Amino acid sequence: MSESTEGNGEGTRAVRAGLPEPVRNEPTLPGPAFAAHFHLPGEVGGPYTYGRDENPTWSLLERAIGELEAPGQVGLQTLVFASGMAAISSVLFSQLRSGDTVVLPNDGYQVLPLVRAQLEAYGIEVRTAPTGGDAQLEVLDGAKLLWIETPSNPGLDVCDIRRLVEAAHARGALVAVDNTLATPLGQRPLELGADFSVASGTKQLTGHGDVLLGYVTGRDGEAMTAVRRWRKIVGAIPGPMEAWLAHRSIATLQLRVDRQNATALVLAEALKGRPDVTGLRYPGLPDDPSHKVASQQMRRYGCVVSFTLPSRERAERFLDALRLVDDATSFGGVRSTAERRGRWGGDAVPDDFVRFSVGAEDPEDLVADVLRALDESAR
Ligand SMILES: *Cc1c(COP(=O)(O)O)cnc(C)c1O
């Protein structure tokens, strides 16, 4: 095991994740390898041949993510992709064939309905179930793959990963978990038995709102070989610069996650006292419907808080009145963002639903800004 995996603390692991063995006079984290091809005299072989297949900057990032997703476990692979959707599509389209059945969430990421239509166009049967309440159990018979997203984006429902994995495996189905919202510091699906942990690194993993990235971590074997082949076929690969930026950002993952998630709880507590806020959800709130299951399988509860305001107009005025929070999509960045999620269409949310992503600002400043914007938008 390399030196970089020593130390049990998660902060220690994050700052050292994926670093190569030290080489005198070389940088700690080598810069991006900008290469479409590599020197390759004679026979084809060795790790680096052509830039769509492998790149040394990806290799270090893949090792880093693997060390966080499943510390100390051997026999795992991580593959990085150009985006979260590239990673998700690579699992679905490499594992499923015409005539197979897959179970997807009906309250998950907003692009899943488009993916569903594409799967159906290829003759794959798609069943759906909501995330909360483990309703997936009722539609599992005969499925080849169970796809879960927990906590779900944007509704923040949670399902019991271990329980669903046991049921799926008993029926011969593989299980993939979208781990975007939790990050590997919040939840480690492979330790709970899942076959794939898949995520968008665009969100809290990289955390600065400047990189699109995705990854898949899974056990060595046929299934991951097929995912790797799919990446080669579709070429959904990250650029070396993005991979390097992502790796650099992971060094601060624990700092960011701890700060952002702690503030998310503080904000949720502050919103609880407001009569104009309804449907408040944060899995870290002890009385949240997701909390019981979340506390069994998560170590941190994420940086997203969601709630509804009395009307769409009120929600728009609120977003407009915020000074420290950008009205923008996505989540997980160091700068807080919020949006009226219904403006996109495609999510199962009401018109006055706000998804709020808590950044790394001082908690007092952020909470004061939100409470002021709520007061101002009420007038
Ligand atoms: C953003 C997101 C994705 C898609 O990731 P991209 O990097 O935007 O392609 C997938 N799943 C969840 C839960 C997300 O939040």
CSV table of C-alpha atoms and ligand atoms in Angstrom, one decimal:
chain,number,residue,atom,x,y,z
A,1,MET,CA,0.0,0.0,0.0
A,2,SER,CA,1.4,3.4,-0.9
A,3,GLU,CA,2.4,5.9,1.7
A,4,SER,CA,-0.4,8.1,0.6
A,5,THR,CA,-3.0,5.9,2.2
A,6,GLU,CA,-1.5,5.8,5.7
A,7,GLY,CA,-3.3,7.5,8.5
A,8,ASN,CA,-6.9,6.8,9.5
A,9,GLY,CA,-8.3,10.3,9.7
A,10,GLU,CA,-10.4,11.4,6.7
A,11,GLY,CA,-8.8,14.8,6.5
A,12,THR,CA,-5.4,13.1,6.3
A,13,ARG,CA,-6.7,10.7,3.7
A,14,ALA,CA,-8.2,13.6,1.7
A,15,VAL,CA,-5.0,15.7,1.6
A,16,ARG,CA,-2.8,12.8,0.6
A,17,ALA,CA,-5.2,10.8,-1.6
A,18,GLY,CA,-3.7,9.6,-4.8
A,19,LEU,CA,-0.3,11.3,-4.4
A,20,PRO,CA,2.5,9.4,-6.1
A,21,GLU,CA,5.6,8.3,-4.1
A,22,PRO,CA,7.8,11.3,-3.5
A,23,VAL,CA,10.5,11.8,-6.0
A,24,ARG,CA,13.3,14.2,-5.1
A,25,ASN,CA,13.0,17.6,-6.9
A,26,GLU,CA,9.6,16.6,-8.4
A,27,PRO,CA,6.3,18.3,-7.4
A,28,THR,CA,4.1,16.7,-4.8
A,29,LEU,CA,1.2,16.5,-7.2
A,30,PRO,CA,2.5,16.3,-10.8
A,31,GLY,CA,0.9,18.8,-13.2
A,32,PRO,CA,-1.5,17.8,-15.9
A,33,ALA,CA,-0.1,15.5,-18.6
A,34,PHE,CA,-1.3,17.1,-21.8
A,35,ALA,CA,-1.0,14.3,-24.2
A,36,ALA,CA,-3.1,12.9,-27.1
A,37,HIS,CA,-0.5,10.1,-27.6
A,38,PHE,CA,2.5,8.8,-25.8
A,39,HIS,CA,5.9,7.5,-27.1
A,40,LEU,CA,5.2,4.0,-28.2
A,41,PRO,CA,8.0,2.4,-30.2
A,42,GLY,CA,7.5,-1.1,-31.5
A,43,GLU,CA,4.8,-3.4,-29.9
A,44,VAL,CA,1.7,-1.8,-28.4
A,45,GLY,CA,1.9,-2.0,-24.6
A,46,GLY,CA,2.4,-0.3,-21.2
A,47,PRO,CA,-0.1,1.8,-19.4
A,48,TYR,CA,-0.1,4.9,-21.6
A,49,THR,CA,-0.6,4.6,-25.3
A,50,TYR,CA,-3.4,6.9,-26.6
A,51,GLY,CA,-5.0,9.7,-24.7
A,52,ARG,CA,-8.6,8.4,-25.0
A,53,ASP,CA,-7.7,5.2,-23.2
A,54,GLU,CA,-5.5,6.3,-20.3
A,55,ASN,CA,-3.7,9.4,-19.0
A,56,PRO,CA,-1.4,9.6,-16.0
A,57,THR,CA,-3.3,12.6,-14.5
A,58,TRP,CA,-6.5,10.5,-14.5
A,59,SER,CA,-4.6,7.6,-12.9
A,60,LEU,CA,-3.7,9.7,-9.9
A,61,LEU,CA,-7.2,11.2,-9.6
A,62,GLU,CA,-8.7,7.7,-9.9
A,63,ARG,CA,-6.5,6.4,-7.1
A,64,ALA,CA,-7.5,9.4,-5.0
A,65,ILE,CA,-11.2,8.9,-5.5
A,66,GLY,CA,-10.8,5.1,-4.9
A,67,GLU,CA,-9.1,5.7,-1.6
A,68,LEU,CA,-12.0,7.9,-0.4
A,69,GLU,CA,-14.8,5.7,-1.8
A,70,ALA,CA,-13.4,2.5,-0.2
A,71,PRO,CA,-10.4,3.1,2.0
A,72,GLY,CA,-8.2,0.1,2.5
A,73,GLN,CA,-10.2,-2.1,0.1
A,74,VAL,CA,-8.3,-3.8,-2.7
A,75,GLY,CA,-9.6,-5.2,-6.0
A,76,LEU,CA,-11.4,-2.0,-6.9
A,77,GLN,CA,-11.2,0.3,-9.9
A,78,THR,CA,-12.2,3.9,-10.4
A,79,LEU,CA,-12.8,5.4,-13.8
A,80,VAL,CA,-13.1,9.1,-14.3
A,81,PHE,CA,-15.4,10.6,-16.9
A,82,ALA,CA,-16.1,14.0,-18.6
A,83,SER,CA,-19.2,14.6,-16.4
A,84,GLY,CA,-21.6,12.9,-14.0
A,85,MET,CA,-24.0,12.0,-16.8
A,86,ALA,CA,-21.1,10.4,-18.8
A,87,ALA,CA,-20.4,8.2,-15.8
A,88,ILE,CA,-24.1,7.3,-15.2
A,89,SER,CA,-24.7,6.6,-18.9
A,90,SER,CA,-21.6,4.4,-19.1
A,91,VAL,CA,-22.9,2.2,-16.3
A,92,LEU,CA,-26.4,1.9,-17.6
A,93,PHE,CA,-25.6,1.5,-21.3
A,94,SER,CA,-22.7,-0.9,-20.7
A,95,GLN,CA,-24.6,-3.2,-18.3
A,96,LEU,CA,-28.0,-3.4,-20.0
A,97,ARG,CA,-29.1,-5.0,-23.2
A,98,SER,CA,-32.3,-5.2,-25.1
A,99,GLY,CA,-34.8,-7.3,-23.1
A,100,ASP,CA,-33.2,-6.4,-19.7
A,101,THR,CA,-35.1,-4.6,-16.9
A,102,VAL,CA,-33.7,-1.8,-14.9
A,103,VAL,CA,-35.2,0.0,-11.8
A,104,LEU,CA,-34.6,3.8,-11.7
A,105,PRO,CA,-35.8,6.4,-9.2
A,106,ASN,CA,-38.7,8.6,-10.2
A,107,ASP,CA,-37.5,11.4,-8.1
A,108,GLY,CA,-33.9,11.5,-9.0
A,109,TYR,CA,-31.6,13.8,-11.1
A,110,GLN,CA,-33.6,15.7,-13.7
A,111,VAL,CA,-31.8,14.1,-16.7
A,112,LEU,CA,-32.9,10.5,-15.7
A,113,PRO,CA,-36.3,10.8,-17.6
A,114,LEU,CA,-34.3,11.5,-20.8
A,115,VAL,CA,-32.1,8.5,-20.0
A,116,ARG,CA,-35.2,6.4,-19.4
A,117,ALA,CA,-36.5,7.3,-22.9
A,118,GLN,CA,-33.2,6.3,-24.5
A,119,LEU,CA,-33.1,3.0,-22.6
A,120,GLU,CA,-36.7,2.3,-23.7
A,121,ALA,CA,-35.8,3.1,-27.3
A,122,TYR,CA,-33.1,0.4,-27.1
A,123,GLY,CA,-35.7,-2.2,-25.9
A,124,ILE,CA,-34.8,-2.1,-22.2
A,125,GLU,CA,-37.7,-2.2,-19.7
A,126,VAL,CA,-37.6,0.6,-17.2
A,127,ARG,CA,-39.5,0.5,-13.9
A,128,THR,CA,-39.4,3.3,-11.5
A,129,ALA,CA,-39.9,3.7,-7.7
A,130,PRO,CA,-39.6,6.7,-5.3
A,131,THR,CA,-36.5,6.9,-3.2
A,132,GLY,CA,-38.0,7.0,0.2
A,133,GLY,CA,-39.6,4.0,2.0
A,134,ASP,CA,-37.6,1.4,0.0
A,135,ALA,CA,-40.5,1.0,-2.5
A,136,GLN,CA,-37.9,-0.3,-4.9
A,137,LEU,CA,-38.3,-3.7,-3.3
A,138,GLU,CA,-41.7,-4.2,-4.9
A,139,VAL,CA,-40.4,-3.8,-8.5
A,140,LEU,CA,-37.1,-5.7,-8.2
A,141,ASP,CA,-38.2,-9.1,-9.5
A,142,GLY,CA,-36.5,-9.9,-12.8
A,143,ALA,CA,-34.4,-6.7,-12.8
A,144,LYS,CA,-30.8,-6.8,-14.0
A,145,LEU,CA,-29.8,-3.5,-12.3
A,146,LEU,CA,-31.1,-1.4,-9.5
A,147,TRP,CA,-30.2,2.3,-9.7
A,148,ILE,CA,-30.6,4.3,-6.5
A,149,GLU,CA,-29.9,8.0,-5.7
A,150,THR,CA,-29.6,8.6,-2.0
A,151,PRO,CA,-30.1,11.3,-0.8
A,152,SER,CA,-32.2,12.1,-3.8
A,153,ASN,CA,-31.7,15.4,-5.7
A,154,PRO,CA,-33.6,17.6,-5.1
A,155,GLY,CA,-36.2,16.0,-2.7
A,156,LEU,CA,-33.6,14.7,-0.2
A,157,ASP,CA,-35.3,11.4,0.5
A,158,VAL,CA,-33.1,8.5,1.6
A,159,CYS,CA,-33.3,4.8,1.1
A,160,ASP,CA,-31.7,1.9,3.0
A,161,ILE,CA,-28.7,1.0,0.8
A,162,ARG,CA,-27.8,-2.2,2.6
A,163,ARG,CA,-31.3,-3.5,2.7
A,164,LEU,CA,-31.9,-2.8,-1.0
A,165,VAL,CA,-28.5,-4.4,-1.9
A,166,GLU,CA,-29.4,-7.6,-0.1
A,167,ALA,CA,-32.8,-7.8,-1.8
A,168,ALA,CA,-31.3,-7.0,-5.2
A,169,HIS,CA,-28.4,-9.5,-4.9
A,170,ALA,CA,-30.7,-12.2,-3.8
A,171,ARG,CA,-32.5,-11.7,-7.1
A,172,GLY,CA,-29.3,-11.6,-9.1
A,173,ALA,CA,-29.4,-7.8,-9.8
A,174,LEU,CA,-26.5,-5.4,-9.6
A,175,VAL,CA,-26.8,-2.2,-7.6
A,176,ALA,CA,-25.5,1.2,-8.5
A,177,VAL,CA,-25.7,4.2,-6.1
A,178,ASP,CA,-25.5,7.8,-7.2
A,179,ASN,CA,-23.3,9.2,-4.5
A,180,THR,CA,-23.1,12.8,-5.7
A,181,LEU,CA,-25.0,14.5,-2.9
A,182,ALA,CA,-23.3,12.6,-0.1
A,183,THR,CA,-19.7,12.6,-1.5
A,184,PRO,CA,-17.5,9.7,-0.3
A,185,LEU,CA,-17.0,11.5,3.0
A,186,GLY,CA,-20.7,11.3,3.6
A,187,GLN,CA,-21.4,7.8,2.5
A,188,ARG,CA,-19.4,4.8,1.1
A,189,PRO,CA,-21.8,2.7,-0.9
A,190,LEU,CA,-19.4,-0.1,-1.7
A,191,GLU,CA,-18.9,-0.8,2.0
A,192,LEU,CA,-22.7,-1.1,2.2
A,193,GLY,CA,-22.5,-3.8,-0.5
A,194,ALA,CA,-23.3,-1.8,-3.7
A,195,ASP,CA,-21.6,-2.9,-7.0
A,196,PHE,CA,-21.0,0.6,-8.3
A,197,SER,CA,-20.6,4.0,-6.6
A,198,VAL,CA,-21.3,6.6,-9.3
A,199,ALA,CA,-21.1,10.3,-9.0
A,200,SER,CA,-20.9,13.7,-10.5
A,201,GLY,CA,-17.6,15.3,-9.3
A,202,THR,CA,-19.0,18.6,-10.6
A,203,LYS,CA,-20.7,19.2,-7.3
A,204,GLN,CA,-19.2,19.0,-3.8
A,205,LEU,CA,-16.4,16.6,-4.7
A,206,THR,CA,-14.5,19.4,-6.6
A,207,GLY,CA,-16.5,22.1,-5.0
A,208,HIS,CA,-15.5,25.3,-6.8
A,209,GLY,CA,-18.1,25.4,-9.6
A,210,ASP,CA,-15.4,25.4,-12.2
A,211,VAL,CA,-15.1,21.8,-13.4
A,212,LEU,CA,-17.4,19.1,-14.8
A,213,LEU,CA,-16.4,15.6,-13.9
A,214,GLY,CA,-17.8,12.2,-13.2
A,215,TYR,CA,-16.6,8.8,-11.9
A,216,VAL,CA,-17.5,5.2,-11.3
A,217,THR,CA,-15.9,3.1,-8.6
A,218,GLY,CA,-16.6,-0.7,-8.7
A,219,ARG,CA,-15.1,-4.1,-8.0
A,220,ASP,CA,-12.6,-5.5,-10.6
A,221,GLY,CA,-14.4,-7.9,-12.9
A,222,GLU,CA,-16.6,-8.1,-16.0
A,223,ALA,CA,-18.9,-5.3,-15.0
A,224,MET,CA,-16.1,-2.7,-14.6
A,225,THR,CA,-14.4,-4.0,-17.7
A,226,ALA,CA,-17.6,-3.2,-19.6
A,227,VAL,CA,-17.7,0.3,-18.1
A,228,ARG,CA,-14.1,0.9,-19.2
A,229,ARG,CA,-14.8,-0.4,-22.7
A,230,TRP,CA,-17.8,2.0,-22.8
A,231,ARG,CA,-15.7,5.0,-21.9
A,232,LYS,CA,-13.3,4.1,-24.7
A,233,ILE,CA,-16.2,3.6,-27.2
A,234,VAL,CA,-18.0,6.9,-26.4
A,235,GLY,CA,-14.8,8.8,-25.6
A,236,ALA,CA,-16.5,10.6,-22.6
A,237,ILE,CA,-13.2,11.4,-21.0
A,238,PRO,CA,-12.1,14.3,-18.9
A,239,GLY,CA,-9.4,16.7,-20.1
A,240,PRO,CA,-6.1,16.5,-18.2
A,241,MET,CA,-6.6,20.0,-16.9
A,242,GLU,CA,-10.0,19.1,-15.4
A,243,ALA,CA,-8.7,15.9,-13.9
A,244,TRP,CA,-5.8,17.8,-12.3
A,245,LEU,CA,-8.1,20.6,-10.9
A,246,ALA,CA,-10.3,17.9,-9.4
A,247,HIS,CA,-7.4,16.2,-7.7
A,248,ARG,CA,-6.1,19.5,-6.3
A,249,SER,CA,-9.6,20.3,-5.0
A,250,ILE,CA,-10.0,16.9,-3.3
A,251,ALA,CA,-7.2,18.0,-0.9
A,252,THR,CA,-9.7,20.4,0.8
A,253,LEU,CA,-12.7,18.1,0.6
A,254,GLN,CA,-13.0,17.4,4.3
A,255,LEU,CA,-12.5,21.1,5.2
A,256,ARG,CA,-15.2,22.1,2.7
A,257,VAL,CA,-17.6,19.3,3.5
A,258,ASP,CA,-17.4,19.8,7.3
A,259,ARG,CA,-17.9,23.6,7.0
A,260,GLN,CA,-20.6,23.5,4.4
A,261,ASN,CA,-22.5,20.6,6.0
A,262,ALA,CA,-22.3,22.1,9.5
A,263,THR,CA,-23.7,25.4,8.2
A,264,ALA,CA,-26.4,23.6,6.3
A,265,LEU,CA,-27.7,22.2,9.6
A,266,VAL,CA,-27.5,25.7,11.2
A,267,LEU,CA,-29.5,27.1,8.3
A,268,ALA,CA,-32.1,24.3,8.4
A,269,GLU,CA,-32.5,25.0,12.2
A,270,ALA,CA,-33.0,28.7,11.5
A,271,LEU,CA,-35.6,28.0,8.8
A,272,LYS,CA,-37.5,25.7,11.1
A,273,GLY,CA,-38.7,28.7,13.1
A,274,ARG,CA,-40.2,30.5,10.1
A,275,PRO,CA,-43.9,30.3,9.5
A,276,ASP,CA,-43.4,31.2,5.8
A,277,VAL,CA,-41.1,28.1,5.2
A,278,THR,CA,-42.8,24.8,4.7
A,279,GLY,CA,-41.7,21.3,3.5
A,280,LEU,CA,-38.3,22.0,5.0
A,281,ARG,CA,-35.9,19.0,4.3
A,282,TYR,CA,-32.4,18.3,5.5
A,283,PRO,CA,-31.4,14.7,6.3
A,284,GLY,CA,-29.2,16.0,9.2
A,285,LEU,CA,-32.2,17.5,11.0
A,286,PRO,CA,-33.1,15.0,13.8
A,287,ASP,CA,-36.8,15.2,13.0
A,288,ASP,CA,-36.4,15.0,9.2
A,289,PRO,CA,-38.2,12.0,7.6
A,290,SER,CA,-34.9,10.9,6.1
A,291,HIS,CA,-32.9,11.1,9.3
A,292,LYS,CA,-33.3,7.7,10.8
A,293,VAL,CA,-32.1,5.7,7.7
A,294,ALA,CA,-29.5,8.5,6.9
A,295,SER,CA,-28.0,8.2,10.3
A,296,GLN,CA,-27.4,4.5,9.8
A,297,GLN,CA,-25.5,4.8,6.6
A,298,MET,CA,-24.2,8.4,6.4
A,299,ARG,CA,-21.4,10.1,8.3
A,300,ARG,CA,-22.2,13.5,6.9
A,301,TYR,CA,-25.6,14.8,5.6
A,302,GLY,CA,-24.7,17.0,2.7
A,303,CYS,CA,-24.8,20.7,2.0
A,304,VAL,CA,-28.3,20.9,0.3
A,305,VAL,CA,-31.3,22.2,2.1
A,306,SER,CA,-34.7,22.3,0.4
A,307,PHE,CA,-38.0,24.0,1.3
A,308,THR,CA,-41.0,25.7,-0.2
A,309,LEU,CA,-42.2,29.3,0.1
A,310,PRO,CA,-45.9,30.4,0.0
A,311,SER,CA,-45.9,31.1,-3.8
A,312,ARG,CA,-43.7,31.1,-6.9
A,313,GLU,CA,-43.6,34.9,-6.9
A,314,ARG,CA,-42.4,34.9,-3.2
A,315,ALA,CA,-39.7,32.4,-4.1
A,316,GLU,CA,-38.5,34.6,-6.9
A,317,ARG,CA,-38.5,37.7,-4.7
A,318,PHE,CA,-36.6,35.7,-2.0
A,319,LEU,CA,-33.9,34.6,-4.5
A,320,ASP,CA,-33.6,38.1,-5.8
A,321,ALA,CA,-33.2,39.6,-2.3
A,322,LEU,CA,-30.3,37.3,-1.4
A,323,ARG,CA,-26.9,39.1,-1.5
A,324,LEU,CA,-24.5,36.4,-0.5
A,325,VAL,CA,-26.2,33.6,-2.5
A,326,ASP,CA,-26.1,33.4,-6.3
A,327,ASP,CA,-29.3,32.4,-8.1
A,328,ALA,CA,-27.7,29.6,-10.0
A,329,THR,CA,-28.1,25.9,-10.5
A,330,SER,CA,-25.9,23.0,-9.3
A,331,PHE,CA,-24.7,22.6,-5.7
A,332,GLY,CA,-21.8,21.8,-3.5
A,333,GLY,CA,-19.6,24.9,-4.3
A,334,VAL,CA,-17.8,27.0,-1.8
A,335,ARG,CA,-20.1,29.9,-2.8
A,336,SER,CA,-23.7,29.4,-1.8
A,337,THR,CA,-26.3,29.1,-4.6
A,338,ALA,CA,-30.0,28.7,-4.6
A,339,GLU,CA,-32.7,28.3,-7.2
A,340,ARG,CA,-36.3,27.8,-7.8
A,341,ARG,CA,-35.9,24.2,-9.0
A,342,GLY,CA,-39.3,24.1,-10.9
A,343,ARG,CA,-38.0,26.6,-13.5
A,344,TRP,CA,-36.2,23.7,-15.3
A,345,GLY,CA,-39.2,21.3,-15.5
A,346,GLY,CA,-38.4,17.6,-15.2
A,347,ASP,CA,-38.2,17.5,-11.4
A,348,ALA,CA,-41.1,16.2,-9.3
A,349,VAL,CA,-41.3,19.5,-7.3
A,350,PRO,CA,-43.8,22.3,-6.8
A,351,ASP,CA,-43.4,25.7,-8.4
A,352,ASP,CA,-42.4,27.4,-5.1
A,353,PHE,CA,-39.7,24.8,-4.2
A,354,VAL,CA,-36.3,26.2,-3.4
A,355,ARG,CA,-33.1,24.1,-3.5
A,356,PHE,CA,-30.4,25.8,-1.4
A,357,SER,CA,-26.8,24.8,-1.6
A,358,VAL,CA,-24.8,26.0,1.4
A,359,GLY,CA,-21.3,27.3,0.7
A,360,ALA,CA,-18.3,28.0,2.9
A,361,GLU,CA,-19.3,31.5,4.0
A,362,ASP,CA,-19.4,32.4,7.7
A,363,PRO,CA,-22.5,30.7,9.1
A,364,GLU,CA,-23.7,33.9,10.9
A,365,ASP,CA,-23.4,35.9,7.7
A,366,LEU,CA,-25.2,33.4,5.6
A,367,VAL,CA,-28.1,32.8,8.0
A,368,ALA,CA,-28.5,36.6,8.5
A,369,ASP,CA,-28.7,37.1,4.7
A,370,VAL,CA,-31.3,34.4,4.3
A,371,LEU,CA,-33.5,35.6,7.1
A,372,ARG,CA,-33.2,39.2,5.8
A,373,ALA,CA,-34.2,38.1,2.3
A,374,LEU,CA,-37.1,36.1,3.7
A,375,ASP,CA,-38.3,39.3,5.5
A,376,GLU,CA,-37.8,41.5,2.5
A,377,SER,CA,-39.5,39.2,0.1
A,378,ALA,CA,-42.6,39.0,2.4
A,379,ARG,CA,-43.3,42.6,1.8
B,1,LIG,C1,-25.5,17.0,-11.2
B,1,LIG,C2,-25.9,15.6,-10.9
B,1,LIG,C3,-25.7,14.6,-11.9
B,1,LIG,C4,-25.1,14.9,-13.3
B,1,LIG,O1,-23.8,15.4,-13.2
B,1,LIG,P1,-23.1,16.3,-14.3
B,1,LIG,O2,-21.7,16.4,-13.9
B,1,LIG,O3,-23.8,17.6,-14.4
B,1,LIG,O4,-23.2,15.5,-15.6
B,1,LIG,C5,-26.0,13.3,-11.6
B,1,LIG,N1,-26.6,13.0,-10.4
B,1,LIG,C6,-26.8,13.9,-9.5
B,1,LIG,C7,-27.5,13.5,-8.2
B,1,LIG,C8,-26.5,15.2,-9.7
B,1,LIG,O5,-26.8,16.1,-8.8
